[in-house]
Each structure stands twice: as structure tokens, then as C-alpha cells.
Amino acid sequence: MKVICKINDLKDISDEVVLGVLKDKIFRPDGKIDISLGSEYVVYGIEFWENSPWYYLCVDVDDEYPKPYAADLFFVSNNKLSTHWQLGFCTNYNGSQVASLVFEEWGGWIAVSMSG
């Protein structure tokens, strides 16, 4: 699966509901996000936080692991899901259930790693 960045600054989001959700999850005083407009990224997994999809991306070639980015920031350029992804469920840091489509090896790692 691949996505293309359509927004990289919270100030460019006009939907107040989406903006409110993202401001609760993205802590950037200036609103800028470290992705490049128009750039295409490989999606390494998807996790659903409060029913919203977040894509796990490596934005730099030297990234050691993928980081989560809200799906609202992207267009899907290739919607083919990896045949290696599995549907999983785990409990995150606040006790809520999180669904994910990730590699089996990642298991509960993602939600646990986002605990702080």
C-alpha cells in the first residue's frame, strides 16, 4: 500500500472535527508535520485509534522503524494491502482496544510502543 502526502501542516486542515482529533494526538507547537507534500510513502501497517486509521511510515530512508501518521494527511495512491499483514487487537496505554493490520512479528508492539 502507498500513500501521497496532501497535508503537512495542521493549519491547513479546514475540518474542525478532524483538526480537534489530530491536535489531541500530534504535539507540534507550529503545526508542521515531518512529511513532504506530494511525496509518496510505503505503508508498513495500519492501526485504528478511536476508529481513525493511522499509517505506519518511514519518511526518511535511514529511519530505523516506521512511525504513525494520521490517514487524514494522505491520499491513497495504491490500495493493495500486504499479503503479510494480519488483523490484530491489543490494549493500548489507556486501556482501550486498538485494531491493527500489521506484520505478525509486530504483534502488540505498536500500541504498546505508543504509550509514551
mmCIF file with all atom_site columns, C-alpha atoms in Angstrom:
data_model
loop_
_atom_site.group_PDB
_atom_site.id
_atom_site.type_symbol
_atom_site.label_atom_id
_atom_site.label_alt_id
_atom_site.label_comp_id
_atom_site.label_asym_id
_atom_site.label_entity_id
_atom_site.label_seq_id
_atom_site.pdbx_PDB_ins_code
_atom_site.Cartn_x
_atom_site.Cartn_y
_atom_site.Cartn_z
_atom_site.occupancy
_atom_site.B_iso_or_equiv
_atom_site.pdbx_formal_charge
_atom_site.auth_seq_id
_atom_site.auth_comp_id
_atom_site.auth_asym_id
_atom_site.auth_atom_id
_atom_site.pdbx_PDB_model_num
ATOM 1   C CA . MET A 1 1   ? 0.000   0.000   0.000  1.00 0.00 ? 1   MET A CA 1
ATOM 2   C CA . LYS A 1 2   ? 1.212   3.511   -0.783 1.00 0.00 ? 2   LYS A CA 1
ATOM 3   C CA . VAL A 1 3   ? 0.007   6.993   0.130  1.00 0.00 ? 3   VAL A CA 1
ATOM 4   C CA . ILE A 1 4   ? 0.768   10.531  -1.038 1.00 0.00 ? 4   ILE A CA 1
ATOM 5   C CA . CYS A 1 5   ? 1.008   13.437  1.385  1.00 0.00 ? 5   CYS A CA 1
ATOM 6   C CA . LYS A 1 6   ? -1.735  16.044  0.853  1.00 0.00 ? 6   LYS A CA 1
ATOM 7   C CA . ILE A 1 7   ? -1.331  17.980  4.130  1.00 0.00 ? 7   ILE A CA 1
ATOM 8   C CA . ASN A 1 8   ? 1.782   18.511  6.259  1.00 0.00 ? 8   ASN A CA 1
ATOM 9   C CA . ASP A 1 9   ? 0.611   21.384  8.443  1.00 0.00 ? 9   ASP A CA 1
ATOM 10  C CA . LEU A 1 10  ? -2.266  21.233  10.915 1.00 0.00 ? 10  LEU A CA 1
ATOM 11  C CA . LYS A 1 11  ? -3.119  24.821  9.965  1.00 0.00 ? 11  LYS A CA 1
ATOM 12  C CA . ASP A 1 12  ? -4.178  23.564  6.518  1.00 0.00 ? 12  ASP A CA 1
ATOM 13  C CA . ILE A 1 13  ? -6.947  21.337  7.903  1.00 0.00 ? 13  ILE A CA 1
ATOM 14  C CA . SER A 1 14  ? -10.336 23.008  7.497  1.00 0.00 ? 14  SER A CA 1
ATOM 15  C CA . ASP A 1 15  ? -12.497 20.303  9.108  1.00 0.00 ? 15  ASP A CA 1
ATOM 16  C CA . GLU A 1 16  ? -12.749 21.325  12.773 1.00 0.00 ? 16  GLU A CA 1
ATOM 17  C CA . VAL A 1 17  ? -13.604 17.794  13.945 1.00 0.00 ? 17  VAL A CA 1
ATOM 18  C CA . VAL A 1 18  ? -10.563 16.280  12.208 1.00 0.00 ? 18  VAL A CA 1
ATOM 19  C CA . LEU A 1 19  ? -8.371  19.124  13.437 1.00 0.00 ? 19  LEU A CA 1
ATOM 20  C CA . GLY A 1 20  ? -9.522  18.591  17.027 1.00 0.00 ? 20  GLY A CA 1
ATOM 21  C CA . VAL A 1 21  ? -8.735  14.872  16.892 1.00 0.00 ? 21  VAL A CA 1
ATOM 22  C CA . LEU A 1 22  ? -5.310  15.442  15.351 1.00 0.00 ? 22  LEU A CA 1
ATOM 23  C CA . LYS A 1 23  ? -4.363  18.193  17.810 1.00 0.00 ? 23  LYS A CA 1
ATOM 24  C CA . ASP A 1 24  ? -5.026  15.701  20.612 1.00 0.00 ? 24  ASP A CA 1
ATOM 25  C CA . LYS A 1 25  ? -2.545  13.251  19.056 1.00 0.00 ? 25  LYS A CA 1
ATOM 26  C CA . ILE A 1 26  ? 0.040   15.424  17.274 1.00 0.00 ? 26  ILE A CA 1
ATOM 27  C CA . PHE A 1 27  ? 2.021   17.655  19.607 1.00 0.00 ? 27  PHE A CA 1
ATOM 28  C CA . ARG A 1 28  ? 3.672   20.225  17.351 1.00 0.00 ? 28  ARG A CA 1
ATOM 29  C CA . PRO A 1 29  ? 3.543   23.850  18.532 1.00 0.00 ? 29  PRO A CA 1
ATOM 30  C CA . ASP A 1 30  ? 3.976   25.181  14.993 1.00 0.00 ? 30  ASP A CA 1
ATOM 31  C CA . GLY A 1 31  ? 1.583   22.599  13.473 1.00 0.00 ? 31  GLY A CA 1
ATOM 32  C CA . LYS A 1 32  ? 4.138   21.373  10.940 1.00 0.00 ? 32  LYS A CA 1
ATOM 33  C CA . ILE A 1 33  ? 4.493   17.629  10.415 1.00 0.00 ? 33  ILE A CA 1
ATOM 34  C CA . ASP A 1 34  ? 7.695   15.961  9.160  1.00 0.00 ? 34  ASP A CA 1
ATOM 35  C CA . ILE A 1 35  ? 6.260   14.718  5.849  1.00 0.00 ? 35  ILE A CA 1
ATOM 36  C CA . SER A 1 36  ? 6.652   16.298  2.403  1.00 0.00 ? 36  SER A CA 1
ATOM 37  C CA . LEU A 1 37  ? 3.719   17.498  0.315  1.00 0.00 ? 37  LEU A CA 1
ATOM 38  C CA . GLY A 1 38  ? 3.308   15.362  -2.803 1.00 0.00 ? 38  GLY A CA 1
ATOM 39  C CA . SER A 1 39  ? 5.733   12.683  -1.615 1.00 0.00 ? 39  SER A CA 1
ATOM 40  C CA . GLU A 1 40  ? 4.707   9.041   -1.850 1.00 0.00 ? 40  GLU A CA 1
ATOM 41  C CA . TYR A 1 41  ? 5.285   6.721   1.113  1.00 0.00 ? 41  TYR A CA 1
ATOM 42  C CA . VAL A 1 42  ? 5.076   2.955   1.616  1.00 0.00 ? 42  VAL A CA 1
ATOM 43  C CA . VAL A 1 43  ? 2.602   1.970   4.352  1.00 0.00 ? 43  VAL A CA 1
ATOM 44  C CA . TYR A 1 44  ? 4.107   -0.653  6.683  1.00 0.00 ? 44  TYR A CA 1
ATOM 45  C CA . GLY A 1 45  ? 0.983   -1.123  8.771  1.00 0.00 ? 45  GLY A CA 1
ATOM 46  C CA . ILE A 1 46  ? -2.311  0.457   9.776  1.00 0.00 ? 46  ILE A CA 1
ATOM 47  C CA . GLU A 1 47  ? -3.622  0.973   13.274 1.00 0.00 ? 47  GLU A CA 1
ATOM 48  C CA . PHE A 1 48  ? -7.063  2.256   14.223 1.00 0.00 ? 48  PHE A CA 1
ATOM 49  C CA . TRP A 1 49  ? -7.119  4.737   17.107 1.00 0.00 ? 49  TRP A CA 1
ATOM 50  C CA . GLU A 1 50  ? -10.617 5.761   18.162 1.00 0.00 ? 50  GLU A CA 1
ATOM 51  C CA . ASN A 1 51  ? -11.896 4.403   14.816 1.00 0.00 ? 51  ASN A CA 1
ATOM 52  C CA . SER A 1 52  ? -9.468  6.542   12.787 1.00 0.00 ? 52  SER A CA 1
ATOM 53  C CA . PRO A 1 53  ? -6.756  4.894   10.670 1.00 0.00 ? 53  PRO A CA 1
ATOM 54  C CA . TRP A 1 54  ? -3.112  5.811   11.215 1.00 0.00 ? 54  TRP A CA 1
ATOM 55  C CA . TYR A 1 55  ? -0.481  4.684   8.718  1.00 0.00 ? 55  TYR A CA 1
ATOM 56  C CA . TYR A 1 56  ? 2.951   3.472   9.810  1.00 0.00 ? 56  TYR A CA 1
ATOM 57  C CA . LEU A 1 57  ? 5.515   5.105   7.505  1.00 0.00 ? 57  LEU A CA 1
ATOM 58  C CA . CYS A 1 58  ? 9.257   5.543   7.215  1.00 0.00 ? 58  CYS A CA 1
ATOM 59  C CA . VAL A 1 59  ? 9.568   9.112   5.967  1.00 0.00 ? 59  VAL A CA 1
ATOM 60  C CA . ASP A 1 60  ? 13.371  9.068   5.653  1.00 0.00 ? 60  ASP A CA 1
ATOM 61  C CA . VAL A 1 61  ? 15.474  6.346   4.047  1.00 0.00 ? 61  VAL A CA 1
ATOM 62  C CA . ASP A 1 62  ? 17.522  5.998   7.240  1.00 0.00 ? 62  ASP A CA 1
ATOM 63  C CA . ASP A 1 63  ? 14.515  5.571   9.579  1.00 0.00 ? 63  ASP A CA 1
ATOM 64  C CA . GLU A 1 64  ? 15.036  2.529   11.791 1.00 0.00 ? 64  GLU A CA 1
ATOM 65  C CA . TYR A 1 65  ? 11.322  1.901   12.279 1.00 0.00 ? 65  TYR A CA 1
ATOM 66  C CA . PRO A 1 66  ? 8.015   3.268   10.953 1.00 0.00 ? 66  PRO A CA 1
ATOM 67  C CA . LYS A 1 67  ? 6.097   5.973   12.824 1.00 0.00 ? 67  LYS A CA 1
ATOM 68  C CA . PRO A 1 68  ? 2.335   6.636   12.859 1.00 0.00 ? 68  PRO A CA 1
ATOM 69  C CA . TYR A 1 69  ? 0.734   9.377   10.752 1.00 0.00 ? 69  TYR A CA 1
ATOM 70  C CA . ALA A 1 70  ? -2.984  10.148  10.520 1.00 0.00 ? 70  ALA A CA 1
ATOM 71  C CA . ALA A 1 71  ? -4.645  8.906   7.340  1.00 0.00 ? 71  ALA A CA 1
ATOM 72  C CA . ASP A 1 72  ? -6.321  12.320  7.004  1.00 0.00 ? 72  ASP A CA 1
ATOM 73  C CA . LEU A 1 73  ? -2.966  13.701  5.851  1.00 0.00 ? 73  LEU A CA 1
ATOM 74  C CA . PHE A 1 74  ? -2.783  11.469  2.746  1.00 0.00 ? 74  PHE A CA 1
ATOM 75  C CA . PHE A 1 75  ? -4.369  10.284  -0.484 1.00 0.00 ? 75  PHE A CA 1
ATOM 76  C CA . VAL A 1 76  ? -4.134  6.541   -1.134 1.00 0.00 ? 76  VAL A CA 1
ATOM 77  C CA . SER A 1 77  ? -2.154  6.028   -4.346 1.00 0.00 ? 77  SER A CA 1
ATOM 78  C CA . ASN A 1 78  ? -2.052  2.209   -4.199 1.00 0.00 ? 78  ASN A CA 1
ATOM 79  C CA . ASN A 1 79  ? -4.684  0.450   -2.089 1.00 0.00 ? 79  ASN A CA 1
ATOM 80  C CA . LYS A 1 80  ? -3.233  -3.069  -2.320 1.00 0.00 ? 80  LYS A CA 1
ATOM 81  C CA . LEU A 1 81  ? -2.754  -4.404  1.210  1.00 0.00 ? 81  LEU A CA 1
ATOM 82  C CA . SER A 1 82  ? 0.284   -6.518  2.033  1.00 0.00 ? 82  SER A CA 1
ATOM 83  C CA . THR A 1 83  ? -0.415  -10.250 1.986  1.00 0.00 ? 83  THR A CA 1
ATOM 84  C CA . HIS A 1 84  ? 1.792   -10.459 5.106  1.00 0.00 ? 84  HIS A CA 1
ATOM 85  C CA . TRP A 1 85  ? -0.414  -8.233  7.255  1.00 0.00 ? 85  TRP A CA 1
ATOM 86  C CA . GLN A 1 86  ? -2.669  -9.789  9.855  1.00 0.00 ? 86  GLN A CA 1
ATOM 87  C CA . LEU A 1 87  ? -5.619  -8.371  11.726 1.00 0.00 ? 87  LEU A CA 1
ATOM 88  C CA . GLY A 1 88  ? -4.730  -7.939  15.364 1.00 0.00 ? 88  GLY A CA 1
ATOM 89  C CA . PHE A 1 89  ? -6.118  -6.438  18.545 1.00 0.00 ? 89  PHE A CA 1
ATOM 90  C CA . CYS A 1 90  ? -4.304  -5.198  21.605 1.00 0.00 ? 90  CYS A CA 1
ATOM 91  C CA . THR A 1 91  ? -4.819  -2.867  24.524 1.00 0.00 ? 91  THR A CA 1
ATOM 92  C CA . ASN A 1 92  ? -3.070  0.492   24.411 1.00 0.00 ? 92  ASN A CA 1
ATOM 93  C CA . TYR A 1 93  ? -1.697  2.649   27.225 1.00 0.00 ? 93  TYR A CA 1
ATOM 94  C CA . ASN A 1 94  ? -5.124  3.981   28.307 1.00 0.00 ? 94  ASN A CA 1
ATOM 95  C CA . GLY A 1 95  ? -6.809  0.572   28.335 1.00 0.00 ? 95  GLY A CA 1
ATOM 96  C CA . SER A 1 96  ? -8.789  0.916   25.109 1.00 0.00 ? 96  SER A CA 1
ATOM 97  C CA . GLN A 1 97  ? -8.738  -1.718  22.384 1.00 0.00 ? 97  GLN A CA 1
ATOM 98  C CA . VAL A 1 98  ? -6.752  -0.969  19.243 1.00 0.00 ? 98  VAL A CA 1
ATOM 99  C CA . ALA A 1 99  ? -7.232  -2.853  15.973 1.00 0.00 ? 99  ALA A CA 1
ATOM 100 C CA . SER A 1 100 ? -4.345  -3.127  13.549 1.00 0.00 ? 100 SER A CA 1
ATOM 101 C CA . LEU A 1 101 ? -3.305  -4.547  10.200 1.00 0.00 ? 101 LEU A CA 1
ATOM 102 C CA . VAL A 1 102 ? 0.393   -5.257  10.653 1.00 0.00 ? 102 VAL A CA 1
ATOM 103 C CA . PHE A 1 103 ? 3.043   -7.919  10.194 1.00 0.00 ? 103 PHE A CA 1
ATOM 104 C CA . GLU A 1 104 ? 2.606   -10.875 12.554 1.00 0.00 ? 104 GLU A CA 1
ATOM 105 C CA . GLU A 1 105 ? 6.001   -10.152 14.127 1.00 0.00 ? 105 GLU A CA 1
ATOM 106 C CA . TRP A 1 106 ? 4.798   -6.722  15.256 1.00 0.00 ? 106 TRP A CA 1
ATOM 107 C CA . GLY A 1 107 ? 2.024   -8.295  17.320 1.00 0.00 ? 107 GLY A CA 1
ATOM 108 C CA . GLY A 1 108 ? 1.224   -5.996  20.241 1.00 0.00 ? 108 GLY A CA 1
ATOM 109 C CA . TRP A 1 109 ? 4.406   -3.970  19.791 1.00 0.00 ? 109 TRP A CA 1
ATOM 110 C CA . ILE A 1 110 ? 2.833   -0.960  18.072 1.00 0.00 ? 110 ILE A CA 1
ATOM 111 C CA . ALA A 1 111 ? 0.155   0.019   20.590 1.00 0.00 ? 111 ALA A CA 1
ATOM 112 C CA . VAL A 1 112 ? 2.498   -0.701  23.474 1.00 0.00 ? 112 VAL A CA 1
ATOM 113 C CA . SER A 1 113 ? 5.235   1.422   21.896 1.00 0.00 ? 113 SER A CA 1
ATOM 114 C CA . MET A 1 114 ? 2.871   4.384   21.587 1.00 0.00 ? 114 MET A CA 1
ATOM 115 C CA . SER A 1 115 ? 2.311   4.528   25.344 1.00 0.00 ? 115 SER A CA 1
ATOM 116 C CA . GLY A 1 116 ? 4.643   7.371   25.848 1.00 0.00 ? 116 GLY A CA 1
#
